[in-house]
Coordinates of N, CA and C in Angstrom, one line a residue:
X22 N -16.8 9.0 2.9 CA -16.2 7.9 2.2 C -15.4 6.9 3.1
X23 N -15.0 7.4 4.3 CA -14.3 6.5 5.2 C -15.2 5.4 5.7
X24 N -16.5 5.7 5.9 CA -17.4 4.6 6.3 C -17.6 3.5 5.2
X25 N -17.5 4.0 4.0 CA -17.5 3.0 2.9 C -16.3 2.1 2.8
X26 N -15.2 2.7 3.1 CA -13.9 1.9 3.2 C -14.0 0.9 4.3
X27 N -14.6 1.4 5.4 CA -14.7 0.5 6.6 C -15.7 -0.7 6.4
X28 N -16.7 -0.4 5.6 CA -17.7 -1.5 5.4 C -17.3 -2.4 4.2
X29 N -16.4 -2.0 3.4 CA -16.0 -2.8 2.2 C -15.6 -4.2 2.5
X30 N -14.8 -4.5 3.6 CA -14.5 -5.9 3.9 C -15.8 -6.8 4.1
X31 N -16.8 -6.2 4.6 CA -18.1 -6.9 4.9 C -18.7 -7.3 3.6
X32 N -18.6 -6.5 2.6 CA -19.3 -6.6 1.3 C -18.5 -7.5 0.3
X33 N -17.1 -7.5 0.4 CA -16.3 -8.1 -0.6 C -16.6 -9.6 -0.8
X34 N -16.9 -10.4 0.2 CA -17.3 -11.8 -0.2 C -18.5 -11.9 -1.1
X35 N -19.5 -11.1 -0.9 CA -20.7 -11.1 -1.7 C -20.3 -10.6 -3.1
X36 N -19.5 -9.5 -3.2 CA -19.0 -9.0 -4.5 C -18.3 -10.1 -5.3
X37 N -17.5 -10.8 -4.6 CA -16.7 -11.9 -5.2 C -17.6 -13.0 -5.9
X38 N -18.6 -13.4 -5.1 CA -19.6 -14.4 -5.5 C -20.3 -13.9 -6.8
X39 N -20.8 -12.7 -6.7 CA -21.6 -12.1 -7.8 C -20.7 -12.0 -9.1
X40 N -19.5 -11.5 -8.9 CA -18.6 -11.3 -10.0 C -18.2 -12.6 -10.7
X41 N -17.9 -13.6 -9.8 CA -17.5 -14.9 -10.4 C -18.6 -15.5 -11.2
X42 N -19.9 -15.4 -10.6 CA -21.0 -15.9 -11.3 C -21.2 -15.2 -12.7
X43 N -21.1 -13.9 -12.7 CA -21.2 -13.1 -13.9 C -20.1 -13.5 -14.9
X44 N -18.9 -13.7 -14.4 CA -17.8 -14.1 -15.4 C -18.2 -15.4 -16.0
X45 N -18.7 -16.4 -15.3 CA -19.1 -17.7 -15.8 C -20.2 -17.5 -16.9
X46 N -21.2 -16.7 -16.7 CA -22.2 -16.4 -17.7 C -21.6 -15.8 -18.9
X47 N -20.7 -14.8 -18.8 CA -20.2 -14.2 -20.0 C -19.3 -15.1 -20.8
X48 N -18.5 -15.9 -20.0 CA -17.6 -16.9 -20.7 C -18.4 -18.0 -21.5
X49 N -19.6 -18.3 -21.0 CA -20.5 -19.3 -21.7 C -21.2 -18.7 -22.8
X50 N -21.7 -17.4 -22.7 CA -22.5 -16.8 -23.7 C -21.8 -15.9 -24.6
X51 N -20.6 -15.4 -24.2 CA -19.9 -14.4 -25.0 C -19.2 -15.0 -26.2
X52 N -18.7 -14.1 -27.0 CA -18.0 -14.5 -28.2 C -16.5 -14.2 -28.1
X53 N -15.6 -14.9 -28.7 CA -14.2 -14.6 -28.7 C -13.9 -13.4 -29.4
X54 N -12.7 -12.8 -29.1 CA -12.2 -11.6 -29.8 C -11.9 -11.9 -31.2
X55 N -12.0 -10.9 -32.1 CA -11.5 -11.1 -33.4 C -10.0 -11.0 -33.4
X56 N -9.5 -11.2 -34.6 CA -8.0 -11.1 -34.7 C -7.4 -9.8 -34.4
X57 N -8.1 -8.7 -34.9 CA -7.6 -7.3 -34.5 C -7.9 -7.0 -33.1
X58 N -8.9 -7.5 -32.5 CA -9.2 -7.3 -31.1 C -8.1 -8.0 -30.2
X59 N -7.7 -9.2 -30.6 CA -6.7 -9.9 -29.9 C -5.4 -9.1 -29.9
X60 N -5.0 -8.5 -31.1 CA -3.9 -7.6 -31.1 C -4.0 -6.4 -30.2
X61 N -5.2 -5.8 -30.1 CA -5.4 -4.7 -29.2 C -5.3 -5.2 -27.8
X62 N -5.8 -6.4 -27.5 CA -5.7 -6.9 -26.1 C -4.3 -7.1 -25.7
X63 N -3.4 -7.6 -26.6 CA -2.0 -7.8 -26.3 C -1.4 -6.4 -26.1
X64 N -1.7 -5.4 -26.9 CA -1.2 -4.1 -26.7 C -1.6 -3.6 -25.3
X65 N -2.8 -4.0 -24.9 CA -3.4 -3.5 -23.6 C -2.7 -4.2 -22.4
X66 N -1.9 -5.2 -22.7 CA -1.2 -5.9 -21.6 C -1.8 -7.2 -21.2
X67 N -2.7 -7.8 -22.0 CA -3.3 -9.1 -21.7 C -2.4 -10.2 -22.1
X68 N -2.1 -11.1 -21.2 CA -1.2 -12.3 -21.5 C -2.0 -13.4 -22.3
X69 N -3.2 -13.6 -22.0 CA -4.1 -14.7 -22.6 C -5.3 -14.1 -23.2
X70 N -5.2 -13.4 -24.3 CA -6.4 -12.8 -25.0 C -7.4 -13.8 -25.5
X71 N -6.8 -15.0 -25.8 CA -7.7 -16.1 -26.3 C -8.8 -16.5 -25.3
X72 N -8.6 -16.2 -24.1 CA -9.5 -16.6 -23.0 C -10.7 -15.6 -22.9
X73 N -10.5 -14.5 -23.5 CA -11.5 -13.4 -23.3 C -12.8 -13.7 -24.1
X74 N -13.9 -13.5 -23.6 CA -15.2 -13.5 -24.2 C -16.0 -12.2 -24.0
X75 N -16.7 -11.8 -25.0 CA -17.4 -10.5 -24.9 C -18.9 -10.8 -25.2
X76 N -19.7 -10.2 -24.3 CA -21.1 -10.4 -24.3 C -21.7 -9.0 -24.6
X77 N -22.6 -9.0 -25.5 CA -23.3 -7.7 -25.9 C -24.6 -7.7 -25.1
X78 N -24.9 -6.6 -24.4 CA -26.1 -6.5 -23.7 C -26.8 -5.2 -23.8
X79 N -28.1 -5.1 -23.5 CA -28.8 -3.9 -23.5 C -28.4 -3.0 -22.3
X80 N -28.3 -3.7 -21.1 CA -27.8 -3.1 -19.9 C -26.8 -4.0 -19.3
X81 N -25.8 -3.4 -18.6 CA -24.8 -4.2 -17.9 C -25.4 -5.0 -16.7
X82 N -24.9 -6.1 -16.4 CA -25.4 -6.8 -15.3 C -25.2 -6.0 -14.0
X83 N -26.2 -6.1 -13.1 CA -26.1 -5.5 -11.8 C -26.4 -6.5 -10.7
X84 N -25.9 -6.3 -9.5 CA -26.2 -7.2 -8.4 C -27.7 -7.2 -8.0
X85 N -28.2 -8.3 -7.7 CA -29.6 -8.4 -7.3 C -29.7 -8.0 -5.8
X86 N -28.6 -8.1 -5.0 CA -28.6 -7.8 -3.6 C -28.7 -6.3 -3.4
X87 N -29.7 -5.8 -2.7 CA -29.9 -4.4 -2.5 C -28.8 -3.7 -1.8
X88 N -28.2 -4.4 -0.9 CA -27.0 -3.8 -0.2 C -25.8 -3.6 -1.1
X89 N -25.6 -4.6 -1.9 CA -24.4 -4.5 -2.9 C -24.7 -3.4 -3.9
X90 N -26.0 -3.3 -4.4 CA -26.3 -2.3 -5.3 C -26.2 -0.9 -4.7
X91 N -26.6 -0.8 -3.5 CA -26.5 0.5 -2.7 C -25.0 0.9 -2.7
X92 N -24.1 0.0 -2.3 CA -22.7 0.2 -2.2 C -22.2 0.7 -3.6
X93 N -22.6 -0.1 -4.6 CA -22.1 0.2 -5.9 C -22.5 1.7 -6.3
X94 N -23.7 2.0 -6.1 CA -24.2 3.3 -6.5 C -23.5 4.4 -5.7
X95 N -23.2 4.2 -4.4 CA -22.5 5.1 -3.6 C -21.1 5.4 -4.1
X96 N -20.5 4.3 -4.6 CA -19.1 4.4 -5.2 C -19.2 5.2 -6.5
X97 N -20.3 5.0 -7.2 CA -20.4 5.7 -8.5 C -20.4 4.7 -9.7
X98 N -20.7 3.5 -9.4 CA -20.7 2.4 -10.4 C -22.2 2.3 -10.9
X99 N -22.3 1.7 -12.1 CA -23.6 1.4 -12.7 C -24.4 2.6 -13.0
X100 N -23.8 3.6 -13.4 CA -24.6 4.8 -13.8 C -24.7 4.7 -15.4
X101 N -25.4 5.7 -16.0 CA -25.6 5.6 -17.4 C -24.3 5.8 -18.2
X102 N -23.3 6.3 -17.6 CA -22.0 6.5 -18.4 C -21.3 5.1 -18.6
X103 N -21.6 4.1 -17.8 CA -20.9 2.9 -17.9 C -21.4 2.1 -19.2
X104 N -20.4 1.9 -20.1 CA -20.8 1.2 -21.3 C -20.1 -0.2 -21.4
X105 N -19.2 -0.5 -20.4 CA -18.6 -1.8 -20.4 C -18.2 -2.2 -19.0
X106 N -18.0 -3.5 -18.8 CA -17.6 -4.0 -17.5 C -16.7 -5.2 -17.7
X107 N -15.7 -5.4 -16.9 CA -14.8 -6.5 -17.0 C -14.9 -7.3 -15.7
X108 N -15.1 -8.6 -15.9 CA -15.1 -9.5 -14.8 C -14.2 -10.7 -15.1
X109 N -13.0 -10.7 -14.7 CA -12.0 -11.7 -15.1 C -11.8 -11.6 -16.6
X110 N -12.0 -12.7 -17.3 CA -11.9 -12.8 -18.7 C -13.2 -12.5 -19.5
X111 N -14.2 -12.2 -18.7 CA -15.5 -11.8 -19.3 C -15.7 -10.3 -19.4
X112 N -16.0 -9.9 -20.6 CA -16.3 -8.5 -20.9 C -17.7 -8.4 -21.3
X113 N -18.4 -7.4 -20.7 CA -19.7 -7.1 -21.1 C -19.8 -5.7 -21.6
X114 N -20.3 -5.6 -22.8 CA -20.4 -4.3 -23.5 C -21.9 -4.0 -23.8
X115 N -22.3 -2.8 -23.5 CA -23.6 -2.4 -23.9 C -23.7 -2.4 -25.4
X116 N -24.9 -2.6 -25.9 CA -25.2 -2.6 -27.3 C -24.7 -1.3 -28.0
X117 N -24.9 -0.2 -27.4 CA -24.5 1.1 -28.0 C -22.9 1.3 -28.0
X118 N -22.2 0.4 -27.3 CA -20.7 0.6 -27.3 C -20.0 -0.6 -28.0
X119 N -20.8 -1.5 -28.6 CA -20.3 -2.7 -29.2 C -19.2 -2.4 -30.2
X120 N -19.3 -1.4 -31.0 CA -18.3 -1.1 -32.0 C -17.3 0.0 -31.6
X121 N -17.3 0.3 -30.3 CA -16.4 1.4 -29.8 C -15.1 0.7 -29.4
X122 N -14.1 0.9 -30.2 CA -12.8 0.3 -30.0 C -12.2 0.8 -28.7
X123 N -12.3 2.0 -28.4 CA -11.7 2.5 -27.1 C -12.3 1.9 -25.9
X124 N -13.6 1.6 -25.9 CA -14.2 1.0 -24.8 C -13.7 -0.5 -24.6
X125 N -13.6 -1.2 -25.8 CA -13.1 -2.5 -25.7 C -11.6 -2.6 -25.2
X126 N -10.8 -1.7 -25.7 CA -9.4 -1.6 -25.3 C -9.3 -1.3 -23.8
X127 N -10.1 -0.4 -23.3 CA -10.2 0.0 -21.9 C -10.5 -1.2 -21.1
X128 N -11.5 -2.0 -21.5 CA -11.8 -3.2 -20.8 C -10.7 -4.2 -20.8
X129 N -10.0 -4.3 -21.9 CA -8.9 -5.3 -22.1 C -7.8 -4.8 -21.1
X130 N -7.6 -3.6 -20.9 CA -6.5 -3.1 -19.9 C -6.9 -3.7 -18.5
X131 N -8.2 -3.7 -18.2 CA -8.6 -4.3 -17.0 C -8.4 -5.7 -16.9
X132 N -8.5 -6.5 -18.0 CA -8.2 -7.9 -18.0 C -6.8 -8.1 -17.7
X133 N -5.9 -7.3 -18.2 CA -4.5 -7.4 -17.9 C -4.2 -7.1 -16.5
X134 N -5.0 -6.2 -15.9 CA -4.8 -5.9 -14.5 C -5.3 -7.1 -13.6
X135 N -6.4 -7.7 -14.0 CA -6.8 -9.0 -13.4 C -5.7 -10.0 -13.4
X136 N -5.1 -10.2 -14.6 CA -4.1 -11.2 -14.7 C -2.9 -10.8 -13.8
X137 N -2.4 -9.6 -13.8 CA -1.3 -9.2 -13.0 C -1.5 -9.4 -11.5
X138 N -2.8 -9.3 -11.1 CA -3.1 -9.3 -9.6 C -3.5 -10.7 -9.2
X139 N -3.7 -11.6 -10.1 CA -4.0 -13.0 -9.8 C -5.5 -13.4 -9.7
X140 N -6.3 -12.7 -10.4 CA -7.7 -13.0 -10.5 C -8.7 -12.0 -10.0
X141 N -9.9 -12.4 -10.0 CA -11.0 -11.6 -9.6 C -11.0 -11.0 -8.2
X142 N -10.7 -11.9 -7.2 CA -10.7 -11.4 -5.9 C -9.6 -10.3 -5.6
X143 N -8.4 -10.5 -5.9 CA -7.4 -9.5 -5.6 C -7.6 -8.2 -6.4
X144 N -8.1 -8.4 -7.7 CA -8.4 -7.2 -8.5 C -9.5 -6.4 -7.9
X145 N -10.6 -7.0 -7.6 CA -11.8 -6.3 -7.1 C -11.5 -5.7 -5.7
X146 N -10.7 -6.3 -4.9 CA -10.4 -5.8 -3.6 C -9.7 -4.4 -3.8
X147 N -8.7 -4.4 -4.7 CA -8.0 -3.2 -4.9 C -8.8 -2.1 -5.7
X148 N -9.5 -2.6 -6.7 CA -10.2 -1.7 -7.6 C -11.3 -1.0 -6.8
X149 N -12.1 -1.7 -6.0 CA -13.2 -1.1 -5.3 C -12.6 -0.1 -4.2
X150 N -11.5 -0.5 -3.6 CA -10.9 0.5 -2.6 C -10.5 1.8 -3.4
X151 N -10.0 1.6 -4.6 CA -9.7 2.9 -5.3 C -10.9 3.6 -5.8
X152 N -12.0 3.0 -6.0 CA -13.3 3.6 -6.4 C -13.8 4.4 -5.2
X153 N -13.4 4.0 -4.0 CA -13.8 4.8 -2.8 C -12.8 5.9 -2.5
X154 N -11.5 5.5 -2.5 CA -10.5 6.5 -2.2 C -9.3 6.3 -3.2
X155 N -9.2 7.2 -4.1 CA -9.6 8.6 -4.2 C -11.0 8.8 -4.7
X156 N -11.6 7.8 -5.2 CA -13.0 7.8 -5.8 C -12.9 7.6 -7.3
X157 N -14.1 7.0 -7.8 CA -14.2 6.7 -9.2 C -14.4 8.0 -10.0
X158 N -13.7 8.2 -11.1 CA -12.8 7.4 -11.8 C -11.3 7.8 -11.6
X159 N -10.9 8.2 -10.4 CA -9.6 8.8 -10.2 C -8.6 7.8 -9.6
X160 N -9.0 6.5 -9.4 CA -8.1 5.5 -8.9 C -7.0 5.2 -9.9
X161 N -5.9 4.7 -9.5 CA -4.8 4.4 -10.4 C -5.2 3.4 -11.5
X162 N -5.9 2.3 -11.1 CA -6.2 1.3 -12.1 C -7.2 1.8 -13.2
X163 N -8.2 2.6 -12.8 CA -9.1 3.2 -13.8 C -8.4 4.2 -14.7
X164 N -7.5 5.0 -14.0 CA -6.8 6.0 -14.9 C -5.8 5.3 -15.8
X165 N -5.2 4.2 -15.4 CA -4.3 3.5 -16.3 C -5.1 3.0 -17.5
X166 N -6.3 2.4 -17.3 CA -7.2 1.9 -18.3 C -7.6 3.0 -19.3
X167 N -7.9 4.2 -18.7 CA -8.3 5.3 -19.6 C -7.2 5.8 -20.4
X168 N -6.0 6.0 -19.8 CA -4.9 6.5 -20.6 C -4.3 5.5 -21.6
X169 N -4.2 4.3 -21.2 CA -3.7 3.3 -22.1 C -4.6 3.1 -23.3
X170 N -5.9 3.0 -23.0 CA -6.8 2.8 -24.1 C -6.8 4.0 -25.1
X171 N -6.7 5.2 -24.7 CA -6.6 6.3 -25.5 C -5.3 6.3 -26.3
X172 N -4.2 5.9 -25.6 CA -2.9 5.9 -26.3 C -2.8 4.8 -27.4
X173 N -3.4 3.6 -27.1 CA -3.4 2.5 -28.0 C -4.2 2.9 -29.2
X174 N -5.3 3.4 -29.0 CA -6.2 3.8 -30.2 C -5.6 4.9 -31.0
X175 N -5.0 5.8 -30.3 CA -4.3 6.9 -31.1 C -3.2 6.4 -31.9
X176 N -2.3 5.6 -31.3 CA -1.1 5.1 -31.9 C -1.4 4.2 -33.1
X177 N -2.4 3.4 -33.0 CA -2.7 2.5 -34.0 C -3.9 3.0 -34.9
X178 N -4.3 4.2 -34.7 CA -5.2 4.9 -35.6 C -6.4 4.1 -36.2
X179 N -6.3 3.8 -37.4 CA -7.5 3.3 -38.1 C -7.8 1.8 -37.9
X180 N -7.0 1.2 -37.1 CA -7.4 -0.2 -36.8 C -8.8 -0.3 -36.2
X181 N -9.5 -1.4 -36.6 CA -10.8 -1.5 -36.1 C -11.0 -2.7 -35.2
X182 N -12.0 -2.7 -34.4 CA -12.3 -3.8 -33.5 C -12.9 -5.0 -34.2
X183 N -13.3 -4.9 -35.4 CA -13.9 -6.1 -36.1 C -13.0 -6.4 -37.3
X184 N -13.2 -7.7 -37.8 CA -12.5 -8.0 -39.0 C -13.4 -7.9 -40.2

């Protein structure tokens, strides 16, 4: 894993370009949050939930670059467990997770993390480092998203993600 950490600075500029492009696509093609989803996003720590757009897809977008995809797979990203992805204010949810409130809230926690860190580049720099050391899904940011999403959904019980 140390070699992955050492090579990360080489790959980060390519990751940033890919992520920013994907965010633009999601923001153009995605739909705004519903009223109840906006409430969940606020609970998840999002300052500007009205900026969020959600795109439903069969599969999550993946980098075209073979080296980036190799790095992502080594880290543990883009496997069949992944049902959602956050890129800035763009959320991408797989079709089979579209109505899964906990997945949406989890991704909203990541939006709040993007906001607190000042955007895509600072977020991804830290997040990917944590995916390598201590490893995905044991990094602080991923654990925060998991725990907070469970807590929000548990506390607010029967609230739904759709109106």
